Short mmCIF file of N, CA and C in Angstrom, two decimals:
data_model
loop_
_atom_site.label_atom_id
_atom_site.label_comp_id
_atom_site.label_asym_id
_atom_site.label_seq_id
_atom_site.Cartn_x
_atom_site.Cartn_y
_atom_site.Cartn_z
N UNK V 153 -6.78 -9.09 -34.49
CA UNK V 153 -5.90 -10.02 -33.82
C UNK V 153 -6.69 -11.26 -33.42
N UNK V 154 -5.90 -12.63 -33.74
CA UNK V 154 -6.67 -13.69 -33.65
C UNK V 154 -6.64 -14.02 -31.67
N UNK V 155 -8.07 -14.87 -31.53
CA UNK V 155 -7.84 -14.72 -29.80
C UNK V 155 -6.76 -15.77 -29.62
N UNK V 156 -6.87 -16.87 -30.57
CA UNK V 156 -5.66 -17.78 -30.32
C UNK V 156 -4.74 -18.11 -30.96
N UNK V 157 -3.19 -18.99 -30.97
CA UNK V 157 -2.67 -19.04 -32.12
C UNK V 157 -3.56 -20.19 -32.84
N UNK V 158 -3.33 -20.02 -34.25
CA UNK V 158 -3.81 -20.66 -35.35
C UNK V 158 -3.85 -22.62 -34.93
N UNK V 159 -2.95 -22.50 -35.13
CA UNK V 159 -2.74 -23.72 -34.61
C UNK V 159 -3.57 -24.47 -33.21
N UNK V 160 -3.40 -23.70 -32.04
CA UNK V 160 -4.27 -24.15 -31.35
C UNK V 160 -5.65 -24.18 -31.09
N UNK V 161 -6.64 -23.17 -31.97
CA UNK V 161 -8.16 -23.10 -31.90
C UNK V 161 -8.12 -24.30 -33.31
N UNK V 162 -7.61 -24.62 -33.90
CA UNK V 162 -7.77 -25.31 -35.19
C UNK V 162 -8.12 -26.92 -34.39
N UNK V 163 -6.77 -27.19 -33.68
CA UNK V 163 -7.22 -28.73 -33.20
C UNK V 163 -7.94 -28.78 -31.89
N UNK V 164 -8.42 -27.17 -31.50
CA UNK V 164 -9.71 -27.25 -30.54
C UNK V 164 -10.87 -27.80 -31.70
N UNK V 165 -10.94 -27.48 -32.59
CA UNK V 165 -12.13 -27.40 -33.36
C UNK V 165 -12.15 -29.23 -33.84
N UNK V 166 -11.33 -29.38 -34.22
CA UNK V 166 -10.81 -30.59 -34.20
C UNK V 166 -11.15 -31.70 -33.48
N UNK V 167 -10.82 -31.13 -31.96
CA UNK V 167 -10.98 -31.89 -31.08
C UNK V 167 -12.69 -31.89 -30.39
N UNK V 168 -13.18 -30.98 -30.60
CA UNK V 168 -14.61 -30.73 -30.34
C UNK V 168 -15.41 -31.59 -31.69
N UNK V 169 -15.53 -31.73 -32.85
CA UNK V 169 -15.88 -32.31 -34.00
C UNK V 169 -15.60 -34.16 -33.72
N UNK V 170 -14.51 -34.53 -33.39
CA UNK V 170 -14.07 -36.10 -33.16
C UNK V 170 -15.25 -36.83 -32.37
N UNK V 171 -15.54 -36.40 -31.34
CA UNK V 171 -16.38 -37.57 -30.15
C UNK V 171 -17.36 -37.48 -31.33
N UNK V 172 -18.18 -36.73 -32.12
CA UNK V 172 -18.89 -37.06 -32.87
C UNK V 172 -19.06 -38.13 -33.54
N UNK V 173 -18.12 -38.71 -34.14
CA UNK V 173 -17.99 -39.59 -34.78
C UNK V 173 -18.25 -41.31 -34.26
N UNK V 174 -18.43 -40.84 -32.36
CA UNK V 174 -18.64 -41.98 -31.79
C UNK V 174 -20.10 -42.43 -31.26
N UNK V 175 -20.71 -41.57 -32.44
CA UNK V 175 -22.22 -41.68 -32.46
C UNK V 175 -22.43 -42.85 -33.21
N UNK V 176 -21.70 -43.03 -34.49
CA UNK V 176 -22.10 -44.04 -35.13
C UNK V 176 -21.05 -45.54 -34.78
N UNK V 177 -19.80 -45.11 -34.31
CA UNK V 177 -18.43 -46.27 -33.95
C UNK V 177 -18.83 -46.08 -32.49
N UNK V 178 -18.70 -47.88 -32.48
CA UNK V 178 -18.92 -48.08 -30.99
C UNK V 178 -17.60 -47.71 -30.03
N UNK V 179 -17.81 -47.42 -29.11
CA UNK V 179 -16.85 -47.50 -27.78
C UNK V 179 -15.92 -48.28 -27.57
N UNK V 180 -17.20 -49.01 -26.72
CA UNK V 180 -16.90 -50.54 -26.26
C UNK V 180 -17.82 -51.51 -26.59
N UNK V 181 -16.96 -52.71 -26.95
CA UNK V 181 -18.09 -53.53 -27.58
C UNK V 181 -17.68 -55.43 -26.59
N UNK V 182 -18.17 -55.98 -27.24
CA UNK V 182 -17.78 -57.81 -27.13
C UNK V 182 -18.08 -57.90 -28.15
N UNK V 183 -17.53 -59.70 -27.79
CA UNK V 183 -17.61 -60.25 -28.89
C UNK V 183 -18.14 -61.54 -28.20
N UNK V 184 -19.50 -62.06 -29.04
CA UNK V 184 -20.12 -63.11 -28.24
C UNK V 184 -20.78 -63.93 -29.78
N UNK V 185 -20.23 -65.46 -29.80
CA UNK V 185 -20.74 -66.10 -31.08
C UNK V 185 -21.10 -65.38 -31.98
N UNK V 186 -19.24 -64.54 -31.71
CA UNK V 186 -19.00 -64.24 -33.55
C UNK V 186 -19.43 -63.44 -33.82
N UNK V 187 -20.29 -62.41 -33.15
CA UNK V 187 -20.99 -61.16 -33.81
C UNK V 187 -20.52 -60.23 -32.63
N UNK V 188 -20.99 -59.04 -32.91
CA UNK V 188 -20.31 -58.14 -32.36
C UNK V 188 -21.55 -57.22 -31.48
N UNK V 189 -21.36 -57.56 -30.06
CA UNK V 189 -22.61 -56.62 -29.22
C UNK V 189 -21.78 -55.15 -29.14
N UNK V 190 -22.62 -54.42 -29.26
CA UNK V 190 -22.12 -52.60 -29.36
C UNK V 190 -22.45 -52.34 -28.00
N UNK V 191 -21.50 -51.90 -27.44
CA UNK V 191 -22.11 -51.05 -26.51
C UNK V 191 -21.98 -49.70 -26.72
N UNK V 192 -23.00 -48.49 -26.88
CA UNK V 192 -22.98 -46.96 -27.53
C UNK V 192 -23.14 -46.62 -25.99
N UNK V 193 -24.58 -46.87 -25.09
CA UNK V 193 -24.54 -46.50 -24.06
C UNK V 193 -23.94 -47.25 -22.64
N UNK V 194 -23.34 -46.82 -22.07
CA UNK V 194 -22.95 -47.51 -20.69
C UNK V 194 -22.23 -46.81 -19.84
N UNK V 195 -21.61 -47.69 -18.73
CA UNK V 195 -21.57 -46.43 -17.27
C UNK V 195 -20.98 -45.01 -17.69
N UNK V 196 -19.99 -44.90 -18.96
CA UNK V 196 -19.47 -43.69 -19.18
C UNK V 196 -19.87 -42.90 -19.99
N UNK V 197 -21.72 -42.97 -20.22
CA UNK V 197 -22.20 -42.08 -21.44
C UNK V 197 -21.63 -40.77 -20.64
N UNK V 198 -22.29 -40.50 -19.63
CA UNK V 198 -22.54 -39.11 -19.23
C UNK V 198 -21.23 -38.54 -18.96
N UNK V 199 -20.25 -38.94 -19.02
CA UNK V 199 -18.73 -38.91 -19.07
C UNK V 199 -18.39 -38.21 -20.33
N UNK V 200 -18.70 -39.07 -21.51
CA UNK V 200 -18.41 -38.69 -22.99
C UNK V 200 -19.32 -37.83 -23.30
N UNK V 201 -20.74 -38.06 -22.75
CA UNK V 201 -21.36 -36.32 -23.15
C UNK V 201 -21.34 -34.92 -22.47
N UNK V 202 -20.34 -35.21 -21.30
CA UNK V 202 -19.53 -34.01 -20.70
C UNK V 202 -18.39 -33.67 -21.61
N UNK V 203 -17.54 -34.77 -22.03
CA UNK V 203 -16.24 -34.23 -22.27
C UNK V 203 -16.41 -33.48 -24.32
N UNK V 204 -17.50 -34.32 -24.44
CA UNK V 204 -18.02 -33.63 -25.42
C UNK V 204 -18.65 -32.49 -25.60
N UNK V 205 -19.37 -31.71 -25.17
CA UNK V 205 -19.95 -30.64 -24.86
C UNK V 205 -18.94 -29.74 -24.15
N UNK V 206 -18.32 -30.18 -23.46
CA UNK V 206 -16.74 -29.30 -22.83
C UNK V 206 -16.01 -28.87 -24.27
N UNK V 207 -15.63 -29.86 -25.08
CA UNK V 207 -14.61 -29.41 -25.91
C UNK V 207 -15.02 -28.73 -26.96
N UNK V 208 -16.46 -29.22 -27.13
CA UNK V 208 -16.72 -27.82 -28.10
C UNK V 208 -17.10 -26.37 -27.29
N UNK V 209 -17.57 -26.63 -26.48
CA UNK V 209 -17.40 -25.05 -25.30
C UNK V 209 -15.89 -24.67 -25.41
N UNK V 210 -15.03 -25.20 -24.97
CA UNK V 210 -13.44 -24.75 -25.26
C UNK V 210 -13.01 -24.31 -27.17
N UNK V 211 -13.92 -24.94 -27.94
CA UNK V 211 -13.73 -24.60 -29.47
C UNK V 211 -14.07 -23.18 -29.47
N UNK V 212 -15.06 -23.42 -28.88
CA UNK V 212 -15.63 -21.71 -29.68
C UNK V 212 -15.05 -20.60 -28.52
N UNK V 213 -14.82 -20.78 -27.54
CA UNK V 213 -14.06 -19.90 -26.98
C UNK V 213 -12.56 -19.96 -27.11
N UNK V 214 -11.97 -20.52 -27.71
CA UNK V 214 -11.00 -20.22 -28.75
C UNK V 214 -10.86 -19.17 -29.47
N UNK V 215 -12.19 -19.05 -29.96
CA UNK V 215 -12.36 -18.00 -31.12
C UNK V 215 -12.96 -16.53 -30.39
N UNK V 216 -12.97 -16.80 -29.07
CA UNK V 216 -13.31 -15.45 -28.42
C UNK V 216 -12.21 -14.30 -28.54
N UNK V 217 -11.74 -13.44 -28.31
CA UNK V 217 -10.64 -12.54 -28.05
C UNK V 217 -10.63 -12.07 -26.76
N UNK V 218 -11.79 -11.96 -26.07
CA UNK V 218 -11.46 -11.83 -24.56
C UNK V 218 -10.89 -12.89 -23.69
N UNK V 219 -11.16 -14.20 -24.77
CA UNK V 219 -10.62 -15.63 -23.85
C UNK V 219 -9.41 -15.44 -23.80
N UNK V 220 -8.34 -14.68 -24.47
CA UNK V 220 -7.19 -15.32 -24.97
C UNK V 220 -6.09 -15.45 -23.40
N UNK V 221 -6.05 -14.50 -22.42
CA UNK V 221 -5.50 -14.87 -21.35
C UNK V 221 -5.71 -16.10 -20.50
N UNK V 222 -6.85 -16.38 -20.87
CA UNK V 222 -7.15 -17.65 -19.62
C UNK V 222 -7.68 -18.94 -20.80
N UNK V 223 -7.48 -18.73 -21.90
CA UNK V 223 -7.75 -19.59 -22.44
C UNK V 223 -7.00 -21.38 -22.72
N UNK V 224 -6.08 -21.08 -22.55
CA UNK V 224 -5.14 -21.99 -22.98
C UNK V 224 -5.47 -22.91 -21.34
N UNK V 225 -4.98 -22.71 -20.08
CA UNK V 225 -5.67 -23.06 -18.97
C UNK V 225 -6.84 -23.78 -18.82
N UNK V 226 -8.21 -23.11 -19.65
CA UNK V 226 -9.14 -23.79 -19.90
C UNK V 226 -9.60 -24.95 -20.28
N UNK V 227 -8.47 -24.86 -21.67
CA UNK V 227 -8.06 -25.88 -22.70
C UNK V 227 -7.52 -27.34 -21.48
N UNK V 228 -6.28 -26.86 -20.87
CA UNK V 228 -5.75 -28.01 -20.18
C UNK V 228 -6.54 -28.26 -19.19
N UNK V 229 -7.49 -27.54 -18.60
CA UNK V 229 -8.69 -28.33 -17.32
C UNK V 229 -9.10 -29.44 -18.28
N UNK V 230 -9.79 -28.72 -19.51
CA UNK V 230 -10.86 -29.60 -19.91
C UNK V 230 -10.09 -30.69 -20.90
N UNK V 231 -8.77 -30.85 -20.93
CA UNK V 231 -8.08 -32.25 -21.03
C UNK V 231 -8.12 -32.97 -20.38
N UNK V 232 -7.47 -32.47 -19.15
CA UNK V 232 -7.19 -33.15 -17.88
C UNK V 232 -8.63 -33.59 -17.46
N UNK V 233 -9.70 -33.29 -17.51
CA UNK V 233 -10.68 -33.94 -16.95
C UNK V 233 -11.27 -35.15 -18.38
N UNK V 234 -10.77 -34.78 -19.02
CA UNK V 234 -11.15 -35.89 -20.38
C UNK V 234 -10.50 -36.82 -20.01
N UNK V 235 -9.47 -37.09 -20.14
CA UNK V 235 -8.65 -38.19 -18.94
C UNK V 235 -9.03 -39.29 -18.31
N UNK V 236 -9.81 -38.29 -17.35
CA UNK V 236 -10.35 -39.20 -16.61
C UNK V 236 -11.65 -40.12 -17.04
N UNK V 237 -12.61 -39.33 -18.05
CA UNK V 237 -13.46 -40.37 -18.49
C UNK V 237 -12.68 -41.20 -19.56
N UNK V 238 -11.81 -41.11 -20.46
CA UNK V 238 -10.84 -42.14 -20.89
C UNK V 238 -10.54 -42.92 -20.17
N UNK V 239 -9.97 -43.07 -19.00
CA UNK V 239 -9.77 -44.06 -17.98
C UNK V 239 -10.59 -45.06 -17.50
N UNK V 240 -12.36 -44.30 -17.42
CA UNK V 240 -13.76 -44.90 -17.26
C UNK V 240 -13.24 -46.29 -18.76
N UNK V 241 -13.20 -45.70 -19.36
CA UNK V 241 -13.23 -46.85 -20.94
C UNK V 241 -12.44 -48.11 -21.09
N UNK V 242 -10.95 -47.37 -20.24
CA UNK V 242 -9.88 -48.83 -20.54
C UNK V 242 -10.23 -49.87 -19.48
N UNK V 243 -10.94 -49.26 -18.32
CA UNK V 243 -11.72 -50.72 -17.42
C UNK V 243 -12.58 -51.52 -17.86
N UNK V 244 -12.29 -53.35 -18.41
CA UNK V 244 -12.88 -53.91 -19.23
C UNK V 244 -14.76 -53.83 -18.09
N UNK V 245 -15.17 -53.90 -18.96
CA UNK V 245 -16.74 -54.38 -18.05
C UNK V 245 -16.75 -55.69 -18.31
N UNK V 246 -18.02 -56.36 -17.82
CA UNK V 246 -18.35 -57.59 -17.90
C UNK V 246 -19.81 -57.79 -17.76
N UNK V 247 -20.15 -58.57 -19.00
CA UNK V 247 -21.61 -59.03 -18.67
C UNK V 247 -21.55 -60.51 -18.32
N UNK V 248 -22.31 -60.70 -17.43
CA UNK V 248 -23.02 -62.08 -17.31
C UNK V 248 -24.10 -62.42 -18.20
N UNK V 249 -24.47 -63.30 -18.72
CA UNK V 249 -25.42 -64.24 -19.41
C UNK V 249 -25.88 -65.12 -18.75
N UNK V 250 -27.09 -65.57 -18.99
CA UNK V 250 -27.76 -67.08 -18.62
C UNK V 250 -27.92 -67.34 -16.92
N UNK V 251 -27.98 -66.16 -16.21
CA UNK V 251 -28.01 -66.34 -14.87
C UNK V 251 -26.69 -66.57 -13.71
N UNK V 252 -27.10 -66.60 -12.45
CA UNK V 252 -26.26 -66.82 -11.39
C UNK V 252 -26.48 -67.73 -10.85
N UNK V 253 -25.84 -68.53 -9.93
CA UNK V 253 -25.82 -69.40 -8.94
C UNK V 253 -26.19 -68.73 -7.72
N UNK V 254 -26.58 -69.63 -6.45
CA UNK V 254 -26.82 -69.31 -5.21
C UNK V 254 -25.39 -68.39 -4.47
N UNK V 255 -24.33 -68.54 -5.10
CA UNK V 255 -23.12 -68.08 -4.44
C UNK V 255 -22.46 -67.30 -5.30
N UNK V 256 -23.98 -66.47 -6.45
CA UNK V 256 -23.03 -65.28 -7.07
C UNK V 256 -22.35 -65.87 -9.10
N UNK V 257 -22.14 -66.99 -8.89
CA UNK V 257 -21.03 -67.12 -10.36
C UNK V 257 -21.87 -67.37 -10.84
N UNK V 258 -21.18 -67.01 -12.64
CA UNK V 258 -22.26 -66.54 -13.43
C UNK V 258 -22.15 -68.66 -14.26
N UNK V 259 -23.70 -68.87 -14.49
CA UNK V 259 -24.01 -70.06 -14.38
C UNK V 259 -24.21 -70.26 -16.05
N UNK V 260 -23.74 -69.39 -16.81
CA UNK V 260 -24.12 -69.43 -18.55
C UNK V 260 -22.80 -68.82 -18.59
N UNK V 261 -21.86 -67.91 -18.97
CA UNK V 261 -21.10 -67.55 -19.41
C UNK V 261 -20.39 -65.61 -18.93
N UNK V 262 -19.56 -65.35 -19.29
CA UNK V 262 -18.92 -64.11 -18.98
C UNK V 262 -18.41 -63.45 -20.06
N UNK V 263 -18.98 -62.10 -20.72
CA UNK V 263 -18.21 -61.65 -21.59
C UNK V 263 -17.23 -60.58 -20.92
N UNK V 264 -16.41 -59.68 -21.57
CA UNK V 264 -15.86 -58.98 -21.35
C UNK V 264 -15.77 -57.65 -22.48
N UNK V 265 -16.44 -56.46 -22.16
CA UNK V 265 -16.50 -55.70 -22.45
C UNK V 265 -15.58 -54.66 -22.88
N UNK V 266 -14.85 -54.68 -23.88
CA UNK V 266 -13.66 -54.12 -24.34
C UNK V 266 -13.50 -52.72 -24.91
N UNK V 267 -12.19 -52.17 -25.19
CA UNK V 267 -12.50 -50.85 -25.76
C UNK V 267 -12.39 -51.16 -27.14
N UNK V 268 -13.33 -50.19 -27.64
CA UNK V 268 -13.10 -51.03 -29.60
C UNK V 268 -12.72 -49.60 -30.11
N UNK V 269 -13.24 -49.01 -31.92
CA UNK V 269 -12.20 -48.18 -32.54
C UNK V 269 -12.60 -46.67 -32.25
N UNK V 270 -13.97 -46.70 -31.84
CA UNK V 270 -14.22 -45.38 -31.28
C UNK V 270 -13.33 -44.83 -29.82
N UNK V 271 -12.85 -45.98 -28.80
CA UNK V 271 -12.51 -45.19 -27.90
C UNK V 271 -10.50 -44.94 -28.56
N UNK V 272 -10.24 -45.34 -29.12
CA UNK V 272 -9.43 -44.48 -30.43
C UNK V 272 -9.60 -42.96 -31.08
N UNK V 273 -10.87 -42.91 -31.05
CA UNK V 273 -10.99 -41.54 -31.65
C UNK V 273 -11.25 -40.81 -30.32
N UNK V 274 -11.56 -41.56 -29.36
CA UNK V 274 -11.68 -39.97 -28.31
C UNK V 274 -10.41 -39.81 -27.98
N UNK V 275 -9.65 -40.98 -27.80
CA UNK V 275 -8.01 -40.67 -27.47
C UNK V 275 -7.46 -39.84 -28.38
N UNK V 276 -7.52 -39.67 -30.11
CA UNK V 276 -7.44 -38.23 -30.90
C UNK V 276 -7.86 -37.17 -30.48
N UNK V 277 -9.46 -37.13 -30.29
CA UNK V 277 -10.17 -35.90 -29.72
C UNK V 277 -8.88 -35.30 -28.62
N UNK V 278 -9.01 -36.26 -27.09
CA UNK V 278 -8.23 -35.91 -25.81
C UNK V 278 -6.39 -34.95 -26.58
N UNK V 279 -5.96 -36.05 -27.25
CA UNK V 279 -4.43 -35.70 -28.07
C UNK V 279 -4.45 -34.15 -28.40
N UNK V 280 -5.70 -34.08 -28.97
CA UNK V 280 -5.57 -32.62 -30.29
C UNK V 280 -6.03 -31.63 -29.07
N UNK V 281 -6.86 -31.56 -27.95
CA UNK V 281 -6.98 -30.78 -27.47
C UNK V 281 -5.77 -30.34 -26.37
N UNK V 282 -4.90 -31.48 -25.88
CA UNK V 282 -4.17 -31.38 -24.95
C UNK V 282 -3.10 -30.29 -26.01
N UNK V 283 -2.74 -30.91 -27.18
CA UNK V 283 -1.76 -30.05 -28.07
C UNK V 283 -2.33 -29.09 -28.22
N UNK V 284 -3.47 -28.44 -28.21
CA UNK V 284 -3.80 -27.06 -27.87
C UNK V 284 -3.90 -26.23 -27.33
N UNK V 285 -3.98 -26.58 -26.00
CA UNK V 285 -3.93 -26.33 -24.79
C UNK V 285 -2.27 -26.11 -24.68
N UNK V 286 -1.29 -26.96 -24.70
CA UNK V 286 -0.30 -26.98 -24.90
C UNK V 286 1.05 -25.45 -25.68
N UNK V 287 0.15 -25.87 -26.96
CA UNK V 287 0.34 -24.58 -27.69
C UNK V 287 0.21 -23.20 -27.51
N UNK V 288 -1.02 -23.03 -27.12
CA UNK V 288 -1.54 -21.72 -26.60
C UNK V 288 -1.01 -21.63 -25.06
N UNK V 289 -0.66 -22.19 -24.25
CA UNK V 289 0.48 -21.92 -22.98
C UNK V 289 1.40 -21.57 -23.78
N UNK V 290 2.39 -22.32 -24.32
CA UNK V 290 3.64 -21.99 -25.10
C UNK V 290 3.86 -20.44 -25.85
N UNK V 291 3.11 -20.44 -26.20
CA UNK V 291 2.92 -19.25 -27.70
C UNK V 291 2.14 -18.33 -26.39
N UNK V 292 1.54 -18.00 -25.07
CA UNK V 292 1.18 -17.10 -24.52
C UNK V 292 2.42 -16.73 -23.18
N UNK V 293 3.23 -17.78 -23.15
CA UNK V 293 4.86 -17.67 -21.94
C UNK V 293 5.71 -16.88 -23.19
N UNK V 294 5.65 -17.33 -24.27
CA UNK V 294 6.80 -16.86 -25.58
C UNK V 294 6.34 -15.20 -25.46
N UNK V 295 4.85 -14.80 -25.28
CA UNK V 295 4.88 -13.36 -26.04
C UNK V 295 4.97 -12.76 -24.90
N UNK V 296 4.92 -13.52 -23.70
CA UNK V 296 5.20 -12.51 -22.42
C UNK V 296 6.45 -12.36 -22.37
N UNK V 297 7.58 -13.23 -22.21
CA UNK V 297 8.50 -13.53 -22.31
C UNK V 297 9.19 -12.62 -23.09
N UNK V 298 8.92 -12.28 -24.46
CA UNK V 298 9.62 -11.13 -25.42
C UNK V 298 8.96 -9.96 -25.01
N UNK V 299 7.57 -9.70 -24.10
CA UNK V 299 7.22 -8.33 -24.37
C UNK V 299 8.26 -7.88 -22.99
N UNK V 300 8.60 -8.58 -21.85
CA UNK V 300 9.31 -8.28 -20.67
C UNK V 300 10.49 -7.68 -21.33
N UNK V 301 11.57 -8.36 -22.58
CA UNK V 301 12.67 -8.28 -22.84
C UNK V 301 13.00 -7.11 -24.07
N UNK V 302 11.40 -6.73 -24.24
CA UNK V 302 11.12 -5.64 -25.41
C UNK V 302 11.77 -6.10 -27.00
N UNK V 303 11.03 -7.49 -27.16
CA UNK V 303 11.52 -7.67 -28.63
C UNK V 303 9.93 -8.19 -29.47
N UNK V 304 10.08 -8.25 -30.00
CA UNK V 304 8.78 -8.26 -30.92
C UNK V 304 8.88 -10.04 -31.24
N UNK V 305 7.29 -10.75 -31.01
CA UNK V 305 7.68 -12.38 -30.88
C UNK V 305 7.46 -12.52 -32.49
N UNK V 306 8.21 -13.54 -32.98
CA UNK V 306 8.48 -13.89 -34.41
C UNK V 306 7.82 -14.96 -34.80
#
């Protein structure tokens, strides 16, 4: 007997495999004379290398069989806290250039630090795990649900 339904350890696995991809696609980036500054590290590394390391911890205990009662639960903590470092991302940052003035303003220029196509893929990553999480609640209320009413779930 599988510990989860099919469907939901699949886009755990899914969803644990994606932030990967934001090793090489930047985050957040600018755009300053036309070229493109990357930002890979900034205030929300340790954010994305939590929610990363979470979701593949939630992948492979997917595939546990003792997880399968509390698993799905798991699944939706460790959405719900993905969330929140998604949220870290859509706040533009800002660099200053070329110095400050005596009263603080920036005396060369202001970029603004945007979300570019990687924080796209963690919003997939966050998607596929929430639908798993999702699923495996659903498909674990369904088989309680028929075993109370003594019918066999289909």
């Amino acid at each position: 007997m599988r510990s989860t339904p099919a469907p939901s350890w699949i886009l755990a696995v899914v969803a644990a495999l994606l932030p990967w991809l934001t090793v090489v696609v930047p985050i957040r980036s600018t755009w300053k004379d036309l070229a493109v500054e990357e930002f890979l590290l900034d205030e929300g590394s340790i954010g994305l290398l939590a929610m990363t390391l979470l979701f593949g911890v939630t992948a492979v205990l997917a595939l546990v069989p003792a997880a399968r009662r509390w698993w799905g639960w798991c699944a939706a903590g460790v959405s719900l806290a993905s969330a929140v470092v998604l949220a870290v991302y859509t706040v533009p940052g800002q660099v200053n250039w070329d110095g400050v003035d005596s009263q603080g303003r920036p005396t060369g220029g202001v970029e603004l630090i945007l979300p570019d196509f990687g924080w796209g893929i963690l919003v997939l990553a966050w998607a596929a795990m929430t639908a798993a999480a999702v699923i495996a609640l659903v498909t674990r209320r369904r088989a309680a649900s028929a075993r109370a009413s003594g019918q066999a779930l289909k």
